[in-house]
PDB file of C-alpha atoms and ligand atoms in Angstrom:
ATOM      1  CA  MET S 267     -24.395  -4.147   2.018  1.00  0.00           C
ATOM      2  CA  ASP S 268     -24.566  -0.746   3.719  1.00  0.00           C
ATOM      3  CA  SER S 269     -21.121  -0.794   5.184  1.00  0.00           C
ATOM      4  CA  SER S 270     -20.584   2.816   6.197  1.00  0.00           C
ATOM      5  CA  ALA S 271     -21.362   2.160   9.885  1.00  0.00           C
ATOM      6  CA  VAL S 272     -18.935  -0.778  10.153  1.00  0.00           C
ATOM      7  CA  ARG S 273     -16.331   1.211   8.295  1.00  0.00           C
ATOM      8  CA  ALA S 274     -16.784   4.124  10.699  1.00  0.00           C
ATOM      9  CA  ALA S 275     -16.296   1.690  13.596  1.00  0.00           C
ATOM     10  CA  MET S 276     -13.113   0.388  11.948  1.00  0.00           C
ATOM     11  CA  VAL S 277     -11.834   3.964  11.605  1.00  0.00           C
ATOM     12  CA  ARG S 278     -12.612   4.731  15.264  1.00  0.00           C
ATOM     13  CA  LYS S 279     -10.402   1.774  16.182  1.00  0.00           C
ATOM     14  CA  LEU S 280      -7.656   3.054  13.885  1.00  0.00           C
ATOM     15  CA  GLN S 281      -7.857   6.441  15.615  1.00  0.00           C
ATOM     16  CA  ALA S 282      -7.627   4.741  19.018  1.00  0.00           C
ATOM     17  CA  GLN S 283      -4.476   3.031  17.688  1.00  0.00           C
ATOM     18  CA  GLY S 284      -2.948   6.408  16.842  1.00  0.00           C
ATOM     19  CA  ILE S 285      -3.931   7.140  13.241  1.00  0.00           C
ATOM     20  CA  SER S 286      -4.715  10.855  13.036  1.00  0.00           C
ATOM     21  CA  HIS S 287      -3.945  12.257   9.585  1.00  0.00           C
ATOM     22  CA  PRO S 288      -7.196  13.722   8.186  1.00  0.00           C
ATOM     23  CA  ALA S 289      -6.517  12.589   4.607  1.00  0.00           C
ATOM     24  CA  VAL S 290      -5.834   9.027   5.763  1.00  0.00           C
ATOM     25  CA  ILE S 291      -8.948   8.923   7.908  1.00  0.00           C
ATOM     26  CA  ALA S 292     -11.051  10.233   5.024  1.00  0.00           C
ATOM     27  CA  ALA S 293      -9.584   7.628   2.666  1.00  0.00           C
ATOM     28  CA  MET S 294     -10.105   4.733   5.118  1.00  0.00           C
ATOM     29  CA  LEU S 295     -13.711   5.848   5.597  1.00  0.00           C
ATOM     30  CA  ALA S 296     -14.326   6.086   1.876  1.00  0.00           C
ATOM     31  CA  VAL S 297     -12.810   2.915   0.402  1.00  0.00           C
ATOM     32  CA  GLU S 298     -15.078  -0.096   0.751  1.00  0.00           C
ATOM     33  CA  ARG S 299     -12.706  -2.866   1.820  1.00  0.00           C
ATOM     34  CA  HIS S 300     -15.410  -5.528   1.440  1.00  0.00           C
ATOM     35  CA  ARG S 301     -15.328  -5.004  -2.337  1.00  0.00           C
ATOM     36  CA  PHE S 302     -11.750  -6.284  -2.424  1.00  0.00           C
ATOM     37  CA  VAL S 303     -12.174  -9.636  -0.663  1.00  0.00           C
ATOM     38  CA  ASP S 304     -13.903 -12.841  -1.736  1.00  0.00           C
ATOM     39  CA  SER S 305     -17.615 -13.041  -0.993  1.00  0.00           C
ATOM     40  CA  ALA S 306     -17.021 -15.691   1.703  1.00  0.00           C
ATOM     41  CA  LEU S 307     -14.864 -13.209   3.652  1.00  0.00           C
ATOM     42  CA  VAL S 308     -17.079 -10.132   3.359  1.00  0.00           C
ATOM     43  CA  ASN S 309     -18.155 -10.421   7.019  1.00  0.00           C
ATOM     44  CA  GLN S 310     -14.541 -10.090   8.105  1.00  0.00           C
ATOM     45  CA  ALA S 311     -13.681  -7.228   5.778  1.00  0.00           C
ATOM     46  CA  TYR S 312     -13.725  -4.578   8.512  1.00  0.00           C
ATOM     47  CA  GLU S 313     -11.933  -6.549  11.190  1.00  0.00           C
ATOM     48  CA  ASP S 314      -8.344  -5.636  11.883  1.00  0.00           C
ATOM     49  CA  THR S 315      -6.960  -8.705  10.224  1.00  0.00           C
ATOM     50  CA  SER S 316      -5.150  -9.629   7.039  1.00  0.00           C
ATOM     51  CA  LEU S 317      -7.202 -11.845   4.707  1.00  0.00           C
ATOM     52  CA  PRO S 318      -6.290 -14.246   1.887  1.00  0.00           C
ATOM     53  CA  ILE S 319      -6.711 -12.874  -1.653  1.00  0.00           C
ATOM     54  CA  GLY S 320      -5.578 -15.971  -3.563  1.00  0.00           C
ATOM     55  CA  GLN S 321      -2.182 -17.043  -4.973  1.00  0.00           C
ATOM     56  CA  GLY S 322      -0.885 -17.388  -1.396  1.00  0.00           C
ATOM     57  CA  GLN S 323      -1.066 -13.595  -0.874  1.00  0.00           C
ATOM     58  CA  THR S 324      -2.953 -11.473   1.653  1.00  0.00           C
ATOM     59  CA  ILE S 325      -4.576  -8.063   1.874  1.00  0.00           C
ATOM     60  CA  SER S 326      -2.827  -6.163   4.673  1.00  0.00           C
ATOM     61  CA  LYS S 327      -4.585  -5.359   7.955  1.00  0.00           C
ATOM     62  CA  PRO S 328      -6.393  -1.997   7.919  1.00  0.00           C
ATOM     63  CA  ASN S 329      -4.123  -0.623  10.635  1.00  0.00           C
ATOM     64  CA  VAL S 330      -1.017  -1.539   8.650  1.00  0.00           C
ATOM     65  CA  VAL S 331      -2.422   0.117   5.516  1.00  0.00           C
ATOM     66  CA  ALA S 332      -3.406   3.227   7.484  1.00  0.00           C
ATOM     67  CA  ARG S 333      -0.065   3.367   9.304  1.00  0.00           C
ATOM     68  CA  MET S 334       1.984   3.107   6.096  1.00  0.00           C
ATOM     69  CA  VAL S 335      -0.145   5.592   4.164  1.00  0.00           C
ATOM     70  CA  GLU S 336       0.020   7.979   7.116  1.00  0.00           C
ATOM     71  CA  LEU S 337       3.827   7.753   7.155  1.00  0.00           C
ATOM     72  CA  LEU S 338       3.793   8.741   3.474  1.00  0.00           C
ATOM     73  CA  CYS S 339       1.356  11.606   4.033  1.00  0.00           C
ATOM     74  CA  GLN S 340       3.378  13.010   6.935  1.00  0.00           C
ATOM     75  CA  SER S 341       6.372  13.498   4.662  1.00  0.00           C
ATOM     76  CA  SER S 342       4.840  16.152   2.418  1.00  0.00           C
ATOM     77  CA  PRO S 343       1.996  18.637   2.110  1.00  0.00           C
ATOM     78  CA  GLN S 344      -1.329  17.310   0.791  1.00  0.00           C
ATOM     79  CA  PRO S 345      -2.031  15.971  -1.663  1.00  0.00           C
ATOM     80  CA  LEU S 346       1.013  13.826  -2.296  1.00  0.00           C
ATOM     81  CA  GLY S 347       2.338  13.989  -5.852  1.00  0.00           C
ATOM     82  CA  ARG S 348       3.120  10.752  -7.684  1.00  0.00           C
ATOM     83  CA  VAL S 349       3.203   7.570  -5.613  1.00  0.00           C
ATOM     84  CA  LEU S 350       4.479   4.095  -6.532  1.00  0.00           C
ATOM     85  CA  GLU S 351       3.052   1.011  -4.830  1.00  0.00           C
ATOM     86  CA  ILE S 352       4.867  -2.319  -5.077  1.00  0.00           C
ATOM     87  CA  GLY S 353       2.405  -5.217  -4.737  1.00  0.00           C
ATOM     88  CA  THR S 354      -1.084  -4.285  -5.939  1.00  0.00           C
ATOM     89  CA  GLY S 355      -2.584  -7.512  -4.588  1.00  0.00           C
ATOM     90  CA  CYS S 356      -6.357  -7.056  -4.613  1.00  0.00           C
ATOM     91  CA  GLY S 357      -6.049  -3.305  -5.161  1.00  0.00           C
ATOM     92  CA  TYR S 358      -7.347  -2.125  -1.777  1.00  0.00           C
ATOM     93  CA  GLN S 359      -4.324  -0.134  -0.657  1.00  0.00           C
ATOM     94  CA  ALA S 360      -3.976   1.279  -4.188  1.00  0.00           C
ATOM     95  CA  ALA S 361      -7.532   2.625  -3.888  1.00  0.00           C
ATOM     96  CA  VAL S 362      -6.678   4.195  -0.513  1.00  0.00           C
ATOM     97  CA  LEU S 363      -3.534   5.759  -1.992  1.00  0.00           C
ATOM     98  CA  SER S 364      -5.492   7.165  -4.933  1.00  0.00           C
ATOM     99  CA  ARG S 365      -7.386   9.344  -2.440  1.00  0.00           C
ATOM    100  CA  VAL S 366      -4.302  10.903  -0.862  1.00  0.00           C
ATOM    101  CA  ALA S 367      -2.040  11.245  -3.924  1.00  0.00           C
ATOM    102  CA  ARG S 368      -2.398  12.977  -7.266  1.00  0.00           C
ATOM    103  CA  GLU S 369      -1.219   9.971  -9.277  1.00  0.00           C
ATOM    104  CA  VAL S 370      -0.669   6.354  -8.226  1.00  0.00           C
ATOM    105  CA  TYR S 371       1.282   3.675 -10.100  1.00  0.00           C
ATOM    106  CA  SER S 372       0.814   0.207  -8.655  1.00  0.00           C
ATOM    107  CA  VAL S 373       2.887  -2.775  -9.803  1.00  0.00           C
ATOM    108  CA  GLU S 374       1.976  -6.458  -9.306  1.00  0.00           C
ATOM    109  CA  ARG S 375       4.096  -9.448 -10.363  1.00  0.00           C
ATOM    110  CA  ILE S 376       1.303 -12.099 -10.334  1.00  0.00           C
ATOM    111  CA  ARG S 377      -0.881 -11.826 -13.423  1.00  0.00           C
ATOM    112  CA  ALA S 378      -3.962 -13.324 -11.719  1.00  0.00           C
ATOM    113  CA  LEU S 379      -3.830 -10.680  -8.968  1.00  0.00           C
ATOM    114  CA  HIS S 380      -3.180  -7.843 -11.397  1.00  0.00           C
ATOM    115  CA  ASP S 381      -6.342  -8.951 -13.232  1.00  0.00           C
ATOM    116  CA  LYS S 382      -8.285  -9.317  -9.978  1.00  0.00           C
ATOM    117  CA  ALA S 383      -7.326  -5.801  -8.887  1.00  0.00           C
ATOM    118  CA  ARG S 384      -8.426  -4.434 -12.249  1.00  0.00           C
ATOM    119  CA  ASP S 385     -11.809  -6.165 -11.815  1.00  0.00           C
ATOM    120  CA  ASN S 386     -12.177  -4.929  -8.226  1.00  0.00           C
ATOM    121  CA  LEU S 387     -11.335  -1.360  -9.191  1.00  0.00           C
ATOM    122  CA  ARG S 388     -13.313  -1.127 -12.422  1.00  0.00           C
ATOM    123  CA  ALA S 389     -16.584  -0.033 -10.817  1.00  0.00           C
ATOM    124  CA  LEU S 390     -14.810   2.545  -8.660  1.00  0.00           C
ATOM    125  CA  ARG S 391     -13.451   4.357 -11.726  1.00  0.00           C
ATOM    126  CA  VAL S 392     -10.250   5.750 -10.307  1.00  0.00           C
ATOM    127  CA  PRO S 393      -8.705   7.817 -13.102  1.00  0.00           C
ATOM    128  CA  ASN S 394      -5.494   8.662 -11.216  1.00  0.00           C
ATOM    129  CA  LEU S 395      -4.601   5.016 -10.511  1.00  0.00           C
ATOM    130  CA  HIS S 396      -2.496   3.076 -13.019  1.00  0.00           C
ATOM    131  CA  LEU S 397      -2.087  -0.689 -12.632  1.00  0.00           C
ATOM    132  CA  ILE S 398       1.071  -2.210 -14.048  1.00  0.00           C
ATOM    133  CA  PHE S 399       1.863  -5.902 -14.472  1.00  0.00           C
ATOM    134  CA  GLY S 400       5.566  -6.433 -13.870  1.00  0.00           C
ATOM    135  CA  ASP S 401       8.383  -6.891 -11.406  1.00  0.00           C
ATOM    136  CA  GLY S 402       8.292  -4.055  -8.902  1.00  0.00           C
ATOM    137  CA  MET S 403      11.831  -4.823  -7.700  1.00  0.00           C
ATOM    138  CA  VAL S 404      12.945  -2.561 -10.554  1.00  0.00           C
ATOM    139  CA  GLY S 405      10.389   0.085  -9.580  1.00  0.00           C
ATOM    140  CA  PHE S 406       8.584   1.763 -12.459  1.00  0.00           C
ATOM    141  CA  ALA S 407      10.910   4.236 -14.128  1.00  0.00           C
ATOM    142  CA  GLN S 408       8.242   5.763 -16.380  1.00  0.00           C
ATOM    143  CA  GLY S 409       6.510   7.429 -13.426  1.00  0.00           C
ATOM    144  CA  ALA S 410       9.667   8.507 -11.566  1.00  0.00           C
ATOM    145  CA  PRO S 411      10.591  10.521  -9.620  1.00  0.00           C
ATOM    146  CA  TYR S 412       8.059   9.692  -6.906  1.00  0.00           C
ATOM    147  CA  ALA S 413       7.007  11.746  -3.901  1.00  0.00           C
ATOM    148  CA  GLY S 414       6.290   8.448  -2.197  1.00  0.00           C
ATOM    149  CA  ILE S 415       6.986   4.735  -2.638  1.00  0.00           C
ATOM    150  CA  ILE S 416       5.214   2.088  -0.582  1.00  0.00           C
ATOM    151  CA  ALA S 417       5.891  -1.660  -0.671  1.00  0.00           C
ATOM    152  CA  ALA S 418       3.412  -4.309   0.465  1.00  0.00           C
ATOM    153  CA  ALA S 419       5.980  -7.128   0.305  1.00  0.00           C
ATOM    154  CA  GLY S 420       9.245  -7.458   2.183  1.00  0.00           C
ATOM    155  CA  GLY S 421      12.688  -8.551   1.021  1.00  0.00           C
ATOM    156  CA  ASN S 422      16.105  -8.754   2.599  1.00  0.00           C
ATOM    157  CA  ASP S 423      16.967  -5.300   1.486  1.00  0.00           C
ATOM    158  CA  LEU S 424      15.427  -2.360  -0.265  1.00  0.00           C
ATOM    159  CA  PRO S 425      16.082  -2.510  -4.024  1.00  0.00           C
ATOM    160  CA  ALA S 426      18.374   0.318  -5.152  1.00  0.00           C
ATOM    161  CA  ALA S 427      15.907   1.180  -7.935  1.00  0.00           C
ATOM    162  CA  TRP S 428      13.352   2.321  -5.334  1.00  0.00           C
ATOM    163  CA  ILE S 429      15.764   4.789  -3.770  1.00  0.00           C
ATOM    164  CA  ASP S 430      16.883   5.962  -7.230  1.00  0.00           C
ATOM    165  CA  GLN S 431      13.287   6.600  -8.305  1.00  0.00           C
ATOM    166  CA  LEU S 432      12.433   8.604  -5.182  1.00  0.00           C
ATOM    167  CA  ALA S 433      12.313  12.396  -5.635  1.00  0.00           C
ATOM    168  CA  VAL S 434      14.447  14.569  -3.379  1.00  0.00           C
ATOM    169  CA  GLY S 435      12.079  15.287  -0.504  1.00  0.00           C
ATOM    170  CA  GLY S 436      10.331  11.966  -1.137  1.00  0.00           C
ATOM    171  CA  ARG S 437       9.769   9.091   1.265  1.00  0.00           C
ATOM    172  CA  LEU S 438       9.814   5.303   0.930  1.00  0.00           C
ATOM    173  CA  VAL S 439       7.841   3.131   3.388  1.00  0.00           C
ATOM    174  CA  ALA S 440       8.512  -0.606   3.198  1.00  0.00           C
ATOM    175  CA  PRO S 441       9.063  -3.754   5.225  1.00  0.00           C
ATOM    176  CA  ALA S 442      12.652  -5.022   5.247  1.00  0.00           C
ATOM    177  CA  VAL S 443      14.594  -7.662   7.141  1.00  0.00           C
ATOM    178  CA  THR S 444      16.952  -6.329   9.819  1.00  0.00           C
ATOM    179  CA  ALA S 445      20.393  -7.595  10.804  1.00  0.00           C
ATOM    180  CA  GLN S 446      18.623  -9.617  13.539  1.00  0.00           C
ATOM    181  CA  GLY S 447      16.555 -11.427  10.902  1.00  0.00           C
ATOM    182  CA  ARG S 448      13.287  -9.725  11.863  1.00  0.00           C
ATOM    183  CA  GLN S 449      11.012  -7.908   9.458  1.00  0.00           C
ATOM    184  CA  ASN S 450      10.628  -4.242  10.364  1.00  0.00           C
ATOM    185  CA  LEU S 451       8.842  -1.321   8.843  1.00  0.00           C
ATOM    186  CA  VAL S 452      11.466   0.987   7.370  1.00  0.00           C
ATOM    187  CA  VAL S 453      11.178   4.629   6.336  1.00  0.00           C
ATOM    188  CA  VAL S 454      13.716   6.104   3.926  1.00  0.00           C
ATOM    189  CA  ASP S 455      13.733   9.871   3.384  1.00  0.00           C
ATOM    190  CA  LYS S 456      15.668  11.209   0.408  1.00  0.00           C
ATOM    191  CA  THR S 457      16.896  14.631   1.430  1.00  0.00           C
ATOM    192  CA  ALA S 458      19.096  17.158  -0.360  1.00  0.00           C
ATOM    193  CA  ARG S 459      21.876  16.038   1.993  1.00  0.00           C
ATOM    194  CA  GLY S 460      21.411  12.315   1.461  1.00  0.00           C
ATOM    195  CA  ILE S 461      19.440   9.283   2.584  1.00  0.00           C
ATOM    196  CA  VAL S 462      17.972   9.032   6.087  1.00  0.00           C
ATOM    197  CA  ARG S 463      16.814   5.548   7.116  1.00  0.00           C
ATOM    198  CA  THR S 464      14.572   4.971  10.132  1.00  0.00           C
ATOM    199  CA  GLU S 465      13.634   1.525  11.475  1.00  0.00           C
ATOM    200  CA  LEU S 466      10.167   1.261  13.021  1.00  0.00           C
ATOM    201  CA  GLU S 467       8.083  -1.559  14.509  1.00  0.00           C
ATOM    202  CA  ALA S 468       8.142  -5.248  13.579  1.00  0.00           C
ATOM    203  CA  VAL S 469       5.716  -6.289  10.811  1.00  0.00           C
ATOM    204  CA  HIS S 470       4.715  -9.437   8.894  1.00  0.00           C
ATOM    205  CA  PHE S 471       4.511  -9.075   5.147  1.00  0.00           C
ATOM    206  CA  VAL S 472       4.511 -11.624   2.344  1.00  0.00           C
ATOM    207  CA  PRO S 473       7.911 -11.978   0.635  1.00  0.00           C
ATOM    208  CA  LEU S 474       9.084  -9.647  -2.108  1.00  0.00           C
ATOM    209  CA  LYS S 475       9.944 -11.858  -5.086  1.00  0.00           C
ATOM    210  CA  SER S 476      11.680 -11.086  -8.342  1.00  0.00           C
ATOM    211  CA  GLY S 477      10.325 -11.831 -11.806  1.00  0.00           C
ATOM    212  CA  ILE S 478       6.725 -12.246 -12.911  1.00  0.00           C
ATOM    213  CA  ALA S 479       4.291 -15.137 -12.439  1.00  0.00           C
TER     214      ALA S 479
HETATM  215  N1  SAH G 739      -1.472  -3.819  -1.166  1.00  0.00           N
HETATM  216  C1  SAH G 739      -2.032  -5.141  -1.366  1.00  0.00           C
HETATM  217  C2  SAH G 739      -1.295  -6.178  -0.566  1.00  0.00           C
HETATM  218  C3  SAH G 739      -0.998  -7.391  -1.367  1.00  0.00           C
HETATM  219  S1  SAH G 739       0.151  -8.533  -0.657  1.00  0.00           S
HETATM  220  C4  SAH G 739      -3.535  -5.134  -1.107  1.00  0.00           C
HETATM  221  O1  SAH G 739      -4.073  -4.114  -0.685  1.00  0.00           O
HETATM  222  O2  SAH G 739      -4.164  -6.152  -1.368  1.00  0.00           O
HETATM  223  C5  SAH G 739       1.649  -8.112  -1.476  1.00  0.00           C
HETATM  224  C6  SAH G 739       1.684  -8.284  -2.961  1.00  0.00           C
HETATM  225  O3  SAH G 739       3.010  -8.005  -3.391  1.00  0.00           O
HETATM  226  C7  SAH G 739       1.349  -9.687  -3.471  1.00  0.00           C
HETATM  227  O4  SAH G 739       0.264  -9.614  -4.326  1.00  0.00           O
HETATM  228  C8  SAH G 739       2.628 -10.101  -4.206  1.00  0.00           C
HETATM  229  O5  SAH G 739       2.376 -10.861  -5.370  1.00  0.00           O
HETATM  230  C9  SAH G 739       3.224  -8.755  -4.554  1.00  0.00           C
HETATM  231  N2  SAH G 739       4.658  -8.775  -4.872  1.00  0.00           N
HETATM  232  C10 SAH G 739       5.666  -9.456  -4.281  1.00  0.00           C
HETATM  233  N3  SAH G 739       6.852  -9.201  -4.891  1.00  0.00           N
HETATM  234  C11 SAH G 739       6.565  -8.303  -5.894  1.00  0.00           C
HETATM  235  C12 SAH G 739       7.365  -7.663  -6.896  1.00  0.00           C
HETATM  236  N4  SAH G 739       8.677  -7.859  -7.023  1.00  0.00           N
HETATM  237  N5  SAH G 739       6.733  -6.812  -7.760  1.00  0.00           N
HETATM  238  C13 SAH G 739       5.399  -6.589  -7.677  1.00  0.00           C
HETATM  239  N6  SAH G 739       4.610  -7.175  -6.768  1.00  0.00           N
HETATM  240  C14 SAH G 739       5.171  -8.028  -5.883  1.00  0.00           C
END
């Protein structure tokens, strides 16, 4: 499948929706999303929709991936240093992150998806991306501190370990449930003077769960 034209069309839509960071645009143009979905869904790979990836989980919509990665990129000069992703899923967003950050650690709690991501990513040979099977609620201390942390699953609150493992000057981008019971995108900046939390638009992510499966 020569997908570069459909991918370019997808990126034009992302730009019309407000995505403008050059590194994010380059990454969204480069990573072949159709390689991360089942063969029956390949035709829909470049539509702005989330798609099932098995185990009741979904690959996020391209505009959600681009929006979250852009929020990370805006927090520091390029390239980002070490980044932690919670929820590898099929590995698509991890591949995007690997193009904007020096080192990416991506944690997945479902063994079958961790294995699927490894299969999807094998041919791409991404030396700066490390896949970890485990519970991302505790972060991944071995790679800390992180310039950026991004979660693809939403819980009631942000685990303290994520904030702890963020570098000073670092940024966390994650969905979290608000006092009104809605799921919102949340940005947490760790500054020398403390934590700054910003609530953004409503989002729909799969639940953050503890333990492994
Ligand atoms: N970024 C992924 C999106 C996958 S959906 C992609 O591009 O495909 C979110 C993923 O988060 C699911 O695979 C789910 O199993 C995982 N998840 C949920 N809670 C988790 C936890 N505590 N630790 C690690 N992964 C978790």
